[in-house]
PDB file of C-alpha atoms in Angstrom:
ATOM      1  CA  ASP A  16      21.477  15.764  27.300  1.00 56.00           C
ATOM      2  CA  SER A  17      20.282  19.014  25.799  1.00 56.00           C
ATOM      3  CA  VAL A  18      21.810  21.667  23.606  1.00 57.00           C
ATOM      4  CA  LYS A  19      20.800  25.362  23.788  1.00 60.00           C
ATOM      5  CA  LEU A  20      20.942  27.270  20.553  1.00 61.00           C
ATOM      6  CA  ALA A  21      21.543  30.998  20.172  1.00 64.00           C
ATOM      7  CA  ASN A  22      17.863  31.766  19.560  1.00 69.00           C
ATOM      8  CA  ASN A  23      16.872  30.054  22.833  1.00 68.00           C
ATOM      9  CA  ALA A  24      15.691  26.872  21.136  1.00 68.00           C
ATOM     10  CA  THR A  25      16.611  23.709  23.029  1.00 67.00           C
ATOM     11  CA  ILE A  26      17.299  20.336  21.459  1.00 69.00           C
ATOM     12  CA  ILE A  27      16.534  17.541  23.916  1.00 76.00           C
ATOM     13  CA  LYS A  28      18.015  14.096  23.396  1.00 82.00           C
ATOM     14  CA  PRO A  29      15.786  11.062  24.077  1.00 88.00           C
ATOM     15  CA  VAL A  30      17.096   8.675  26.762  1.00 91.00           C
ATOM     16  CA  LEU A  31      16.112   5.038  27.426  1.00 95.00           C
ATOM     17  CA  THR A  32      16.362   3.872  31.046  1.00 96.00           C
ATOM     18  CA  GLY A  33      14.887   0.368  30.816  1.00 96.00           C
ATOM     19  CA  LEU A  34      12.084  -1.852  29.588  1.00 96.00           C
ATOM     20  CA  SER A  35       9.279  -3.987  30.917  1.00 97.00           C
ATOM     21  CA  PRO A  36       9.066  -6.952  30.804  1.00 98.00           C
ATOM     22  CA  VAL A  37      12.622  -8.135  30.113  1.00 97.00           C
ATOM     23  CA  SER A  38      11.515 -11.441  28.565  1.00 97.00           C
ATOM     24  CA  GLY A  39       8.530 -12.927  26.795  1.00 95.00           C
ATOM     25  CA  TYR A  40       7.257 -14.818  23.800  1.00 93.00           C
ATOM     26  CA  PRO A  41       7.053 -13.314  20.335  1.00 91.00           C
ATOM     27  CA  ASN A  42       4.164 -10.838  20.156  1.00 88.00           C
ATOM     28  CA  THR A  43       4.582  -9.883  23.847  1.00 92.00           C
ATOM     29  CA  ASN A  44       3.784  -6.228  24.587  1.00 94.00           C
ATOM     30  CA  VAL A  45       7.058  -4.491  25.503  1.00 97.00           C
ATOM     31  CA  LYS A  46       7.300  -1.035  27.070  1.00 97.00           C
ATOM     32  CA  LEU A  47      10.545   0.897  26.620  1.00 97.00           C
ATOM     33  CA  ILE A  48      10.903   3.424  29.434  1.00 97.00           C
ATOM     34  CA  GLY A  49      12.808   6.702  29.344  1.00 94.00           C
ATOM     35  CA  GLU A  50      12.617  10.447  28.899  1.00 92.00           C
ATOM     36  CA  ASN A  51      11.893  12.749  25.965  1.00 88.00           C
ATOM     37  CA  LEU A  52      10.828   9.782  23.818  1.00 87.00           C
ATOM     38  CA  SER A  53       8.101  11.445  21.752  1.00 81.00           C
ATOM     39  CA  LEU A  54       9.059  13.825  19.009  1.00 67.00           C
ATOM     40  CA  SER A  55       6.804  16.094  16.974  1.00 59.00           C
ATOM     41  CA  ASN A  56       7.043  13.662  14.041  1.00 61.00           C
ATOM     42  CA  ASN A  57       7.223  10.022  15.122  1.00 61.00           C
ATOM     43  CA  SER A  58       7.039   8.692  11.551  1.00 65.00           C
ATOM     44  CA  ASN A  59      10.833   8.259  11.406  1.00 76.00           C
ATOM     45  CA  VAL A  60      11.110   6.446  14.753  1.00 84.00           C
ATOM     46  CA  TYR A  61      12.038   2.746  14.616  1.00 88.00           C
ATOM     47  CA  VAL A  62      12.577   0.279  17.455  1.00 93.00           C
ATOM     48  CA  TYR A  63      15.057  -2.532  16.877  1.00 96.00           C
ATOM     49  CA  PHE A  64      15.418  -5.931  18.531  1.00 97.00           C
ATOM     50  CA  GLY A  65      18.952  -6.609  17.366  1.00 96.00           C
ATOM     51  CA  SER A  66      18.674  -5.880  13.637  1.00 95.00           C
ATOM     52  CA  THR A  67      14.908  -6.523  13.404  1.00 95.00           C
ATOM     53  CA  SER A  68      12.744  -3.424  13.193  1.00 94.00           C
ATOM     54  CA  VAL A  69       9.273  -3.369  14.775  1.00 94.00           C
ATOM     55  CA  SER A  70       6.424  -0.867  14.521  1.00 88.00           C
ATOM     56  CA  LEU A  71       5.492   1.461  17.338  1.00 88.00           C
ATOM     57  CA  ASN A  72       2.129   0.745  18.976  1.00 89.00           C
ATOM     58  CA  SER A  73       2.081   3.904  21.071  1.00 89.00           C
ATOM     59  CA  VAL A  74       4.342   6.802  21.999  1.00 88.00           C
ATOM     60  CA  SER A  75       4.434   9.077  25.030  1.00 89.00           C
ATOM     61  CA  PRO A  76       7.166  11.317  26.444  1.00 89.00           C
ATOM     62  CA  ASP A  77       8.236   8.590  28.901  1.00 93.00           C
ATOM     63  CA  SER A  78       7.506   5.336  27.023  1.00 93.00           C
ATOM     64  CA  LEU A  79       7.347   3.572  23.681  1.00 94.00           C
ATOM     65  CA  LYS A  80       5.200   0.454  23.294  1.00 95.00           C
ATOM     66  CA  VAL A  81       5.951  -2.290  20.767  1.00 95.00           C
ATOM     67  CA  LYS A  82       5.398  -6.035  20.302  1.00 93.00           C
ATOM     68  CA  ALA A  83       8.317  -8.462  20.460  1.00 94.00           C
ATOM     69  CA  PRO A  84       9.010  -9.771  16.947  1.00 92.00           C
ATOM     70  CA  TRP A  85       8.960 -13.360  15.695  1.00 88.00           C
ATOM     71  CA  VAL A  86      12.701 -13.940  15.772  1.00 90.00           C
ATOM     72  CA  THR A  87      14.967 -16.783  16.837  1.00 89.00           C
ATOM     73  CA  PRO A  88      14.687 -17.211  20.624  1.00 92.00           C
ATOM     74  CA  GLY A  89      17.511 -15.527  22.522  1.00 95.00           C
ATOM     75  CA  SER A  90      18.660 -12.263  24.074  1.00 97.00           C
ATOM     76  CA  TYR A  91      18.399  -9.067  22.024  1.00 98.00           C
ATOM     77  CA  SER A  92      19.794  -5.571  22.488  1.00 97.00           C
ATOM     78  CA  LEU A  93      17.130  -2.933  21.925  1.00 97.00           C
ATOM     79  CA  SER A  94      17.574   0.508  20.441  1.00 96.00           C
ATOM     80  CA  VAL A  95      15.424   3.298  19.100  1.00 93.00           C
ATOM     81  CA  ASN A  96      16.422   4.992  15.871  1.00 91.00           C
ATOM     82  CA  TYR A  97      15.268   8.595  15.533  1.00 83.00           C
ATOM     83  CA  GLY A  98      16.173   9.079  11.887  1.00 76.00           C
ATOM     84  CA  GLY A  99      19.683  10.464  12.316  1.00 75.00           C
ATOM     85  CA  PHE A 100      20.682   8.926  15.627  1.00 83.00           C
ATOM     86  CA  SER A 101      20.216   5.773  17.674  1.00 91.00           C
ATOM     87  CA  VAL A 102      19.416   5.548  21.393  1.00 93.00           C
ATOM     88  CA  PRO A 103      20.451   2.237  23.031  1.00 96.00           C
ATOM     89  CA  CYS A 104      18.446   0.595  25.810  1.00 96.00           C
ATOM     90  CA  PRO A 105      20.497  -0.453  28.855  1.00 96.00           C
ATOM     91  CA  ASP A 106      18.464  -3.686  29.207  1.00 96.00           C
ATOM     92  CA  THR A 107      18.174  -6.628  26.827  1.00 97.00           C
ATOM     93  CA  PHE A 108      14.991  -8.511  25.972  1.00 98.00           C
ATOM     94  CA  THR A 109      14.976 -12.311  25.930  1.00 98.00           C
ATOM     95  CA  VAL A 110      12.631 -13.815  23.328  1.00 95.00           C
ATOM     96  CA  LEU A 111      11.348 -17.128  24.691  1.00 94.00           C
ATOM     97  CA  GLU A 112      10.694 -20.222  22.569  1.00 90.00           C
ATOM     98  CA  PRO A 113       6.956 -20.897  22.094  1.00 90.00           C
ATOM     99  CA  LYS A 114       6.167 -24.521  22.908  1.00 92.00           C
ATOM    100  CA  ILE A 115       3.592 -27.272  22.702  1.00 93.00           C
ATOM    101  CA  THR A 116       2.956 -28.807  26.148  1.00 95.00           C
ATOM    102  CA  SER A 117       0.209 -31.337  25.344  1.00 95.00           C
ATOM    103  CA  ILE A 118      -2.317 -32.497  22.773  1.00 95.00           C
ATOM    104  CA  SER A 119      -5.742 -33.701  23.834  1.00 96.00           C
ATOM    105  CA  PRO A 120      -7.140 -36.152  22.974  1.00 95.00           C
ATOM    106  CA  ALA A 121      -4.030 -38.129  22.032  1.00 89.00           C
ATOM    107  CA  SER A 122      -5.926 -40.128  19.388  1.00 89.00           C
ATOM    108  CA  GLY A 123      -8.987 -39.803  17.204  1.00 88.00           C
ATOM    109  CA  VAL A 124     -10.389 -40.185  13.719  1.00 91.00           C
ATOM    110  CA  ALA A 125     -10.684 -37.574  10.979  1.00 92.00           C
ATOM    111  CA  GLY A 126     -12.904 -34.712  12.103  1.00 93.00           C
ATOM    112  CA  THR A 127     -12.058 -35.117  15.813  1.00 94.00           C
ATOM    113  CA  SER A 128     -11.616 -31.799  17.604  1.00 96.00           C
ATOM    114  CA  VAL A 129      -8.124 -31.607  19.122  1.00 96.00           C
ATOM    115  CA  ILE A 130      -6.778 -29.038  21.577  1.00 97.00           C
ATOM    116  CA  ILE A 131      -3.073 -28.216  21.300  1.00 96.00           C
ATOM    117  CA  ASN A 132      -1.958 -26.714  24.611  1.00 96.00           C
ATOM    118  CA  GLY A 133       1.173 -24.650  24.953  1.00 94.00           C
ATOM    119  CA  GLU A 134       2.718 -21.266  25.528  1.00 93.00           C
ATOM    120  CA  GLY A 135       3.444 -18.299  23.323  1.00 90.00           C
ATOM    121  CA  PHE A 136       1.146 -19.058  20.403  1.00 89.00           C
ATOM    122  CA  GLY A 137       0.160 -15.400  20.191  1.00 79.00           C
ATOM    123  CA  ALA A 138      -3.583 -14.856  19.933  1.00 69.00           C
ATOM    124  CA  GLY A 139      -4.583 -13.483  16.554  1.00 63.00           C
ATOM    125  CA  ASN A 140      -1.476 -14.710  14.733  1.00 67.00           C
ATOM    126  CA  SER A 141      -1.550 -16.565  11.454  1.00 82.00           C
ATOM    127  CA  ILE A 142      -1.422 -20.200  12.620  1.00 90.00           C
ATOM    128  CA  ASN A 143      -1.221 -23.304  10.408  1.00 92.00           C
ATOM    129  CA  VAL A 144      -1.333 -26.826  11.854  1.00 94.00           C
ATOM    130  CA  TYR A 145      -0.311 -30.064  10.127  1.00 95.00           C
ATOM    131  CA  PHE A 146      -0.673 -33.714  11.088  1.00 94.00           C
ATOM    132  CA  GLY A 147       2.336 -35.016   9.198  1.00 91.00           C
ATOM    133  CA  ASN A 148       1.908 -33.250   5.852  1.00 91.00           C
ATOM    134  CA  LEU A 149      -1.891 -32.991   6.101  1.00 94.00           C
ATOM    135  CA  TYR A 150      -3.284 -29.514   6.768  1.00 94.00           C
ATOM    136  CA  ALA A 151      -5.633 -29.300   9.771  1.00 94.00           C
ATOM    137  CA  THR A 152      -8.307 -26.620   9.946  1.00 91.00           C
ATOM    138  CA  VAL A 153      -7.771 -24.242  12.880  1.00 93.00           C
ATOM    139  CA  MET A 154     -11.118 -23.617  14.572  1.00 93.00           C
ATOM    140  CA  SER A 155      -9.854 -21.108  17.163  1.00 92.00           C
ATOM    141  CA  SER A 156      -6.700 -20.059  18.969  1.00 91.00           C
ATOM    142  CA  THR A 157      -5.500 -18.177  22.029  1.00 91.00           C
ATOM    143  CA  ASP A 158      -2.030 -17.579  23.419  1.00 89.00           C
ATOM    144  CA  THR A 159      -2.150 -21.020  25.121  1.00 93.00           C
ATOM    145  CA  LYS A 160      -4.602 -23.164  23.089  1.00 95.00           C
ATOM    146  CA  ILE A 161      -5.205 -24.052  19.459  1.00 95.00           C
ATOM    147  CA  ASN A 162      -8.390 -25.941  18.554  1.00 95.00           C
ATOM    148  CA  VAL A 163      -8.091 -27.935  15.302  1.00 95.00           C
ATOM    149  CA  LYS A 164      -9.949 -30.703  13.492  1.00 96.00           C
ATOM    150  CA  VAL A 165      -8.047 -33.883  12.581  1.00 94.00           C
ATOM    151  CA  PRO A 166      -7.749 -33.648   8.784  1.00 94.00           C
ATOM    152  CA  SER A 167      -9.668 -35.894   6.424  1.00 92.00           C
ATOM    153  CA  GLY A 168      -7.517 -38.410   4.603  1.00 89.00           C
ATOM    154  CA  ILE A 169      -5.520 -39.237   7.716  1.00 90.00           C
ATOM    155  CA  THR A 170      -4.701 -42.904   8.245  1.00 89.00           C
ATOM    156  CA  SER A 171      -4.178 -44.799  11.479  1.00 88.00           C
ATOM    157  CA  GLY A 172      -0.792 -44.505  13.131  1.00 87.00           C
ATOM    158  CA  SER A 173       1.300 -41.935  14.945  1.00 89.00           C
ATOM    159  CA  TRP A 174       1.602 -38.486  13.426  1.00 90.00           C
ATOM    160  CA  ILE A 175       3.874 -35.560  14.228  1.00 91.00           C
ATOM    161  CA  VAL A 176       1.803 -32.452  14.834  1.00 93.00           C
ATOM    162  CA  LYS A 177       3.462 -29.305  13.479  1.00 93.00           C
ATOM    163  CA  VAL A 178       2.355 -25.775  14.292  1.00 93.00           C
ATOM    164  CA  ASN A 179       3.587 -22.932  12.067  1.00 90.00           C
ATOM    165  CA  ILE A 180       3.201 -19.453  13.547  1.00 88.00           C
ATOM    166  CA  SER A 181       4.541 -16.491  11.593  1.00 78.00           C
ATOM    167  CA  TYR A 182       7.133 -18.732   9.845  1.00 73.00           C
ATOM    168  CA  HIS A 183       8.211 -20.299  13.159  1.00 81.00           C
ATOM    169  CA  GLU A 184       7.689 -24.084  13.369  1.00 85.00           C
ATOM    170  CA  LEU A 185       6.871 -26.004  16.546  1.00 84.00           C
ATOM    171  CA  SER A 186       6.324 -29.750  16.628  1.00 81.00           C
ATOM    172  CA  SER A 187       5.084 -32.333  19.097  1.00 77.00           C
TER     173      SER A 187
END
């Protein structure tokens, strides 16, 4: 839609036509596709996953790029708020549940290096790992692997391994 004003100025309304991808883990790069999406001042532009606002990573006339937020897994309506008005996206985005798929090795003493395999950990996120209530030092992490050391003070027995990522808890 556009509106022509008497002095030949034209106001062009942004339009969203879709997004890519339509599902992913928190921190997934999401591209909202449309027309007339960049304005002269993008400082008042907010993208919402349901009621959760996220920051813009990049803006062009035909796309907006953001990262999926750390929210409860499920399907979310997306919209872009341009200060005074909101533009809905015709597609929804499904936030997938990050998960632990395996831990290797399955046993070891304090100081043993352990790899936690999974999906959706989000490389570069703030990750804390616990064996029971004992904090384990994270040596490195990627989107699918977390390398930790078995904490000192651990005793023999079975322990639940908990991974906290951006206030979201996973356990084995």
